[in-house]
CSV table of C-alpha atoms in Angstrom, one decimal:
chain,number,residue,atom,x,y,z
A,439,MET,CA,-8.8,2.3,18.0
A,440,LYS,CA,-11.9,3.0,16.8
A,441,ASP,CA,-13.8,0.4,14.3
A,442,VAL,CA,-14.8,1.8,10.8
A,443,TYR,CA,-17.8,0.2,8.6
A,444,LEU,CA,-17.4,1.5,4.6
A,445,PHE,CA,-21.4,1.1,3.9
A,446,SER,CA,-21.8,0.9,-0.6
A,447,GLY,CA,-24.0,0.6,-2.1
A,448,PHE,CA,-26.4,1.7,-6.1
A,449,LEU,CA,-28.5,4.0,-5.6
A,450,GLY,CA,-31.6,3.2,-4.5
A,451,SER,CA,-30.2,-0.8,-3.2
A,452,GLY,CA,-31.6,-0.6,0.4
A,453,LYS,CA,-28.0,1.5,2.1
A,454,THR,CA,-29.6,3.7,4.5
A,455,SER,CA,-32.0,0.5,5.7
A,456,MET,CA,-29.4,-1.3,6.7
A,457,LEU,CA,-28.0,2.1,8.4
A,458,THR,CA,-30.7,2.7,10.5
A,459,ASP,CA,-31.1,-1.4,11.8
A,460,VAL,CA,-26.8,-1.3,12.0
A,461,ILE,CA,-27.6,1.7,14.6
A,462,ARG,CA,-30.2,-0.2,16.7
A,463,GLN,CA,-28.3,-2.9,17.2
A,464,LEU,CA,-24.9,-1.3,18.1
A,465,LYS,CA,-27.7,1.2,20.7
A,466,GLU,CA,-28.6,-2.2,22.1
A,467,LYS,CA,-25.2,-3.3,23.0
A,468,ASN,CA,-24.0,0.3,24.4
A,469,LEU,CA,-21.6,0.8,21.3
A,470,LYS,CA,-21.7,5.2,20.7
A,471,PRO,CA,-22.1,4.7,16.8
A,472,ALA,CA,-21.4,8.1,14.6
A,473,VAL,CA,-22.0,8.8,11.2
A,474,MET,CA,-20.7,9.7,7.8
A,475,MET,CA,-23.4,10.2,5.1
A,476,ASN,CA,-22.7,11.2,0.8
A,477,GLU,CA,-25.4,12.6,-0.5
A,478,LEU,CA,-25.1,14.1,-4.3
A,479,GLY,CA,-28.3,16.8,-3.8
A,480,LYS,CA,-28.2,20.3,-1.9
A,481,LEU,CA,-30.5,18.3,0.7
A,482,PRO,CA,-29.9,16.1,3.6
A,483,PHE,CA,-32.9,13.3,2.8
A,484,ASP,CA,-30.6,10.9,4.1
A,485,SER,CA,-29.2,11.9,6.6
A,486,GLN,CA,-32.6,12.6,8.4
A,487,VAL,CA,-33.3,9.0,9.6
A,488,VAL,CA,-30.4,9.7,11.7
A,489,GLU,CA,-31.3,10.2,15.1
A,490,LYS,CA,-30.4,13.5,16.5
A,491,ASP,CA,-27.7,12.1,19.5
A,492,ILE,CA,-26.1,10.8,17.4
A,493,PRO,CA,-22.6,12.1,15.6
A,494,LEU,CA,-23.5,13.2,12.0
A,495,LYS,CA,-21.2,14.2,9.6
A,496,GLU,CA,-22.8,15.3,6.5
A,497,MET,CA,-21.0,15.6,2.7
A,498,LEU,CA,-23.7,17.4,1.0
A,499,GLU,CA,-23.4,17.7,-3.7
A,500,GLY,CA,-20.3,16.3,-3.4
A,501,CYS,CA,-18.3,12.6,-4.2
A,502,ILE,CA,-16.2,11.5,-0.9
A,503,CYS,CA,-14.3,9.7,-3.3
A,504,CYS,CA,-13.4,12.2,-5.6
A,505,SER,CA,-12.6,16.3,-4.9
A,506,GLY,CA,-14.3,15.6,-1.7
A,507,ALA,CA,-11.5,13.8,-0.6
A,508,GLU,CA,-9.6,16.1,1.4
A,509,LYS,CA,-13.3,17.7,3.3
A,510,THR,CA,-13.6,13.5,4.4
A,511,GLU,CA,-10.7,14.3,5.8
A,512,ALA,CA,-11.3,17.3,7.7
A,513,GLN,CA,-14.8,15.7,8.7
A,514,ILE,CA,-13.5,12.3,10.3
A,515,GLN,CA,-10.5,14.5,11.5
A,516,SER,CA,-13.4,16.8,13.7
A,517,LEU,CA,-15.4,13.5,14.6
A,518,LEU,CA,-12.2,12.3,16.5
A,519,LEU,CA,-11.4,15.6,18.4
A,520,ASP,CA,-15.2,16.6,19.1
A,521,SER,CA,-17.1,13.4,19.9
A,522,ASN,CA,-17.5,10.7,21.7
A,523,PHE,CA,-17.6,7.4,20.0
A,524,ASP,CA,-16.7,3.5,19.5
A,525,VAL,CA,-18.6,3.4,15.9
A,526,LEU,CA,-17.9,5.0,12.9
A,527,ILE,CA,-19.9,4.4,10.1
A,528,ILE,CA,-19.6,6.0,6.2
A,529,GLU,CA,-22.7,5.8,3.6
A,530,THR,CA,-21.5,6.1,0.3
A,531,THR,CA,-23.3,7.5,-2.6
A,532,GLY,CA,-24.5,4.9,-4.9
A,533,ALA,CA,-22.4,7.0,-7.9
A,534,ALA,CA,-19.0,6.2,-5.1
A,535,HIS,CA,-16.7,3.1,-6.1
A,536,PRO,CA,-15.7,1.5,-3.3
A,537,VAL,CA,-11.8,1.8,-3.8
A,538,GLU,CA,-12.6,5.5,-3.9
A,539,ALA,CA,-15.0,5.4,-0.9
A,540,LEU,CA,-11.7,3.5,0.6
A,541,ASP,CA,-9.2,5.3,-0.2
A,542,ALA,CA,-10.7,8.8,1.0
A,543,VAL,CA,-11.1,7.3,4.8
A,544,TYR,CA,-7.6,6.5,4.9
A,545,SER,CA,-5.4,9.5,6.0
A,546,PRO,CA,-1.9,9.5,7.8
A,547,LEU,CA,-3.2,11.6,10.1
A,548,PHE,CA,-5.6,9.2,12.0
A,549,ALA,CA,-4.7,6.6,10.3
A,550,ASP,CA,-3.8,4.6,13.3
A,551,GLN,CA,-6.8,6.0,15.2
A,552,LEU,CA,-8.7,3.7,13.0
A,553,ASN,CA,-9.4,0.8,12.0
A,554,VAL,CA,-11.6,-0.2,8.7
A,555,LYS,CA,-13.4,-3.6,9.4
A,556,GLY,CA,-14.5,-3.5,5.3
A,557,ILE,CA,-16.5,-2.6,3.3
A,558,VAL,CA,-20.6,-3.7,2.8
A,559,THR,CA,-21.6,-3.6,-0.4
A,560,VAL,CA,-25.9,-4.1,-0.2
A,561,VAL,CA,-27.0,-5.7,-4.2
A,562,ASP,CA,-30.8,-4.9,-5.5
A,563,THR,CA,-30.5,-8.1,-6.7
A,564,LYS,CA,-33.6,-7.7,-8.9
A,565,LEU,CA,-31.5,-5.0,-10.4
A,566,TRP,CA,-29.0,-7.2,-10.7
A,567,LEU,CA,-30.7,-9.6,-13.0
A,568,HIS,CA,-31.8,-6.8,-14.9
A,569,ARG,CA,-28.1,-5.4,-14.9
A,570,GLN,CA,-28.2,-5.5,-18.7
A,571,THR,CA,-30.1,-2.6,-18.6
A,572,LEU,CA,-28.0,0.0,-17.2
A,573,THR,CA,-25.8,1.8,-19.6
A,574,PRO,CA,-21.6,-0.2,-19.8
A,575,GLN,CA,-20.8,2.9,-17.8
A,576,VAL,CA,-23.8,2.6,-14.8
A,577,ARG,CA,-23.6,-1.4,-15.1
A,578,SER,CA,-19.4,-1.8,-14.1
A,579,LEU,CA,-19.9,0.7,-11.0
A,580,PHE,CA,-22.6,-1.7,-10.1
A,581,MET,CA,-20.4,-4.3,-10.7
A,582,GLU,CA,-16.9,-3.2,-9.2
A,583,GLN,CA,-19.1,-2.8,-5.7
A,584,ILE,CA,-20.2,-6.3,-5.9
A,585,ARG,CA,-16.4,-7.0,-6.9
A,586,HIS,CA,-14.4,-5.6,-3.6
A,587,ALA,CA,-16.8,-5.7,-1.4
A,588,HIS,CA,-15.9,-7.8,1.6
A,589,LEU,CA,-19.7,-8.4,3.0
A,590,LEU,CA,-22.6,-8.7,0.4
A,591,LEU,CA,-25.8,-8.3,1.0
A,592,ALA,CA,-28.0,-9.8,-1.8
A,593,ASN,CA,-31.0,-7.8,-0.5
A,594,LYS,CA,-34.7,-7.4,-2.2
A,595,MET,CA,-34.7,-11.6,-1.6
A,596,ASP,CA,-38.5,-11.6,-1.2
A,597,LEU,CA,-39.0,-9.5,-4.9
A,598,LEU,CA,-38.0,-12.9,-6.5
A,599,THR,CA,-38.7,-16.5,-6.8
A,600,GLU,CA,-37.2,-19.1,-5.5
A,601,ALA,CA,-35.2,-19.4,-8.8
A,602,GLU,CA,-34.7,-16.0,-9.1
A,603,GLN,CA,-33.0,-15.7,-5.8
A,604,GLY,CA,-30.5,-18.9,-6.1
A,605,GLN,CA,-29.3,-17.7,-9.9
A,606,ALA,CA,-28.2,-14.3,-8.2
A,607,VAL,CA,-25.9,-15.4,-5.3
A,608,TYR,CA,-24.5,-17.8,-7.8
A,609,GLU,CA,-24.0,-14.8,-10.1
A,610,LEU,CA,-23.1,-13.0,-7.4
A,611,GLN,CA,-20.5,-15.6,-6.0
A,612,GLY,CA,-19.1,-15.6,-9.3
A,613,LEU,CA,-17.8,-12.0,-9.5
A,614,ASN,CA,-16.8,-11.8,-6.0
A,615,PRO,CA,-15.6,-15.2,-4.7
A,616,HIS,CA,-14.7,-13.8,-1.4
A,617,ALA,CA,-16.9,-12.0,0.5
A,618,PHE,CA,-19.5,-14.2,2.4
A,619,ILE,CA,-23.3,-13.4,1.1
A,620,LEU,CA,-26.4,-12.3,2.8
A,621,GLN,CA,-29.6,-12.9,1.7
A,622,THR,CA,-31.3,-10.2,3.0
A,623,THR,CA,-34.7,-8.4,2.8
A,624,ASN,CA,-35.4,-4.5,3.7
A,625,GLY,CA,-30.9,-4.1,4.7
A,626,ARG,CA,-30.8,-6.3,8.2
A,627,VAL,CA,-27.0,-8.2,8.7
A,628,PRO,CA,-26.6,-9.1,12.3
A,629,LEU,CA,-24.5,-7.2,13.8
A,630,ASN,CA,-22.1,-9.4,14.8
A,631,LEU,CA,-21.7,-10.4,10.9
A,632,LEU,CA,-19.9,-7.3,10.9
A,633,GLU,CA,-18.1,-7.2,13.7
A,634,ASP,CA,-16.6,-10.5,12.2
A,635,LEU,CA,-15.4,-8.6,9.4
A,636,LYS,CA,-11.3,-8.6,9.7
A,637,ALA,CA,-10.4,-6.3,6.0
A,638,THR,CA,-7.2,-3.9,6.9
A,639,ALA,CA,-4.3,-4.0,9.1
A,640,GLN,CA,-3.9,-3.5,12.6
A,641,VAL,CA,-1.0,-0.5,12.8
A,642,ALA,CA,1.7,-0.4,15.2
A,643,LYS,CA,4.1,2.2,15.6
A,644,LYS,CA,7.9,1.8,13.7
A,645,GLU,CA,6.7,-1.0,11.4
A,646,ILE,CA,5.0,-2.1,8.3
A,647,ILE,CA,2.2,-3.8,9.4
A,648,LYS,CA,0.6,-6.6,6.4
A,649,ALA,CA,-2.9,-6.8,5.9
A,650,PRO,CA,-5.2,-10.2,7.4
A,651,LEU,CA,-6.8,-10.2,4.6
A,652,SER,CA,-8.6,-13.7,5.8
A,653,ALA,CA,-8.7,-14.3,1.4
A,654,MET,CA,-10.2,-11.1,1.1
A,655,GLN,CA,-8.6,-9.3,-0.9
A,656,LEU,CA,-8.7,-5.2,-0.8
A,657,GLY,CA,-6.4,-4.3,2.2
A,658,SER,CA,-4.6,-1.9,3.4
A,659,CYS,CA,-1.2,-1.2,5.7
A,660,LEU,CA,0.5,1.6,7.0
A,661,VAL,CA,4.4,2.9,6.0
A,662,GLU,CA,5.8,5.0,9.1
A,663,PHE,CA,9.1,6.3,8.6
A,664,THR,CA,11.9,6.0,11.2
A,665,GLY,CA,14.4,8.5,10.7
A,666,LYS,CA,15.4,7.5,7.0
A,667,GLU,CA,15.1,10.4,3.9
A,668,PHE,CA,15.0,9.1,0.4
A,669,THR,CA,15.5,11.2,-2.8
A,670,GLN,CA,12.5,11.0,-4.8
A,671,GLU,CA,13.9,9.2,-7.7
A,672,GLN,CA,15.1,6.4,-5.3
A,673,PHE,CA,11.4,6.7,-4.1
A,674,GLU,CA,9.2,6.8,-7.6
A,675,GLU,CA,12.3,3.9,-8.2
A,676,TRP,CA,10.2,2.1,-5.9
A,677,VAL,CA,7.2,2.3,-6.8
A,678,ARG,CA,7.9,1.3,-10.7
A,679,THR,CA,8.1,-1.9,-8.5
A,680,LEU,CA,4.6,-2.1,-7.5
A,681,PRO,CA,2.2,-4.3,-8.7
A,682,ASP,CA,-0.4,-3.1,-10.7
A,683,THR,CA,-2.8,-4.3,-8.0
A,684,VAL,CA,-1.4,-0.6,-5.8
A,685,TYR,CA,-4.6,0.7,-6.5
A,686,ARG,CA,-3.4,3.7,-4.3
A,687,MET,CA,-1.1,5.1,-1.8
A,688,LYS,CA,-0.6,8.5,0.0
A,689,GLY,CA,1.7,10.4,3.0
A,690,TYR,CA,3.9,12.1,3.7
A,691,VAL,CA,7.5,11.3,2.6
A,692,PRO,CA,11.1,12.6,4.3
A,693,ILE,CA,12.8,13.9,1.2
A,694,GLU,CA,16.7,14.3,1.5
A,695,GLY,CA,17.7,18.1,1.5
A,696,ILE,CA,13.8,19.4,2.3
A,697,LYS,CA,12.8,20.5,5.9
A,698,ASN,CA,9.1,18.7,6.6
A,699,PRO,CA,8.3,15.4,4.2
A,700,MET,CA,6.4,16.1,1.1
A,701,LEU,CA,2.9,15.1,0.7
A,702,PHE,CA,3.1,11.8,-1.6
A,703,GLN,CA,-0.1,10.8,-4.1
A,704,TYR,CA,-0.7,7.7,-6.0
A,705,ALA,CA,-3.5,6.0,-8.3
A,706,TYR,CA,-3.6,3.7,-11.1
A,707,GLY,CA,0.3,4.7,-11.8
A,708,MET,CA,0.0,8.3,-11.8
A,709,VAL,CA,2.6,9.3,-9.0
A,710,GLN,CA,1.8,13.3,-7.6
A,711,TRP,CA,4.4,15.1,-5.1
A,712,LEU,CA,3.7,18.3,-3.2
A,713,PRO,CA,5.6,20.6,-0.8
A,714,GLU,CA,4.3,20.3,2.4
A,715,TYR,CA,4.3,24.1,5.1
A,716,LEU,CA,4.2,22.0,8.2
A,717,LYS,CA,6.1,19.0,9.1
A,718,MET,CA,3.9,16.2,9.1
A,719,PRO,CA,4.4,12.2,10.5
A,720,ALA,CA,5.8,10.2,7.9
A,721,LYS,CA,3.8,7.7,6.8
A,722,LEU,CA,2.4,6.4,4.1
A,723,VAL,CA,-1.2,4.3,3.4
A,724,MET,CA,-0.6,1.7,0.8
A,725,ILE,CA,-4.5,0.0,0.0
A,726,GLY,CA,-4.4,-2.6,-2.9
A,727,GLU,CA,-5.3,-6.1,-3.3
A,728,ASN,CA,-3.4,-8.7,-2.2
A,729,ILE,CA,-0.7,-6.0,0.0
A,730,ASP,CA,0.6,-8.0,2.1
A,731,THR,CA,2.1,-9.1,-1.1
A,732,VAL,CA,4.0,-6.3,-1.5
A,733,PRO,CA,7.4,-5.7,-1.2
A,734,VAL,CA,8.3,-3.2,1.5
A,735,ILE,CA,11.5,-3.4,1.6
A,736,GLY,CA,14.3,-1.0,2.7
A,737,PHE,CA,11.3,1.4,4.3
A,738,ASN,CA,11.4,0.0,7.8
């Protein structure tokens, strides 16, 4: 399986500096990185820092977390088929919500080939201390990126006084008590700290694997349907029993009387069914908090 890291963080927080340093460390360990980079503009400014020998996929003028999700799937599939790499790093745009971005990474087509280690959020600590200057919508996104991280980099600490440093770390810990907080400058993070992350489920065939969250809130599991079919009503009845902490589900569900498993998508209480004209693998990815407590009786 390929390890995957999702780098999150607000605009200008230092994600690209972290990316270049992590690539350097991976290459020093003779590990081959691949990079997927999401940028809002037409020109790939940040991607110019990635060396030519590293497989790179770019998402320009689009967001991994919304209409670009299908393109993201195609890009990852292309990397898996065409490139030789050990570790995939996905750097999201500063405007991406981490749950949405994580959702876009998962696909039933290749979920069993990827081991998502976790979300690493870089925090501009000076901006954090002045977050009240942001609009409510932007401030909310800023805080969501922090709240859902598995590892927090309290960056630009050199710009703060000692008292401000203590205040920033204390407040970040209060917002996300489950994440390890590393105080840093220039986005520097030791590779071993990333490698120790264990955010999501390892996948085994014909089993429902629970996510070993290790006190981390956001995780996933992969459900594989082995010879069982449902009616849409039966399946949606089960969906209604799920807790609000299940944010996303997507995959292909075998429905009685229909030749190919149907594409099923769920987001914050909304359900969508779409016919599928190819026979896709009957798998479903679930993303949420405390996903290991979700009841899945009758689905294995």
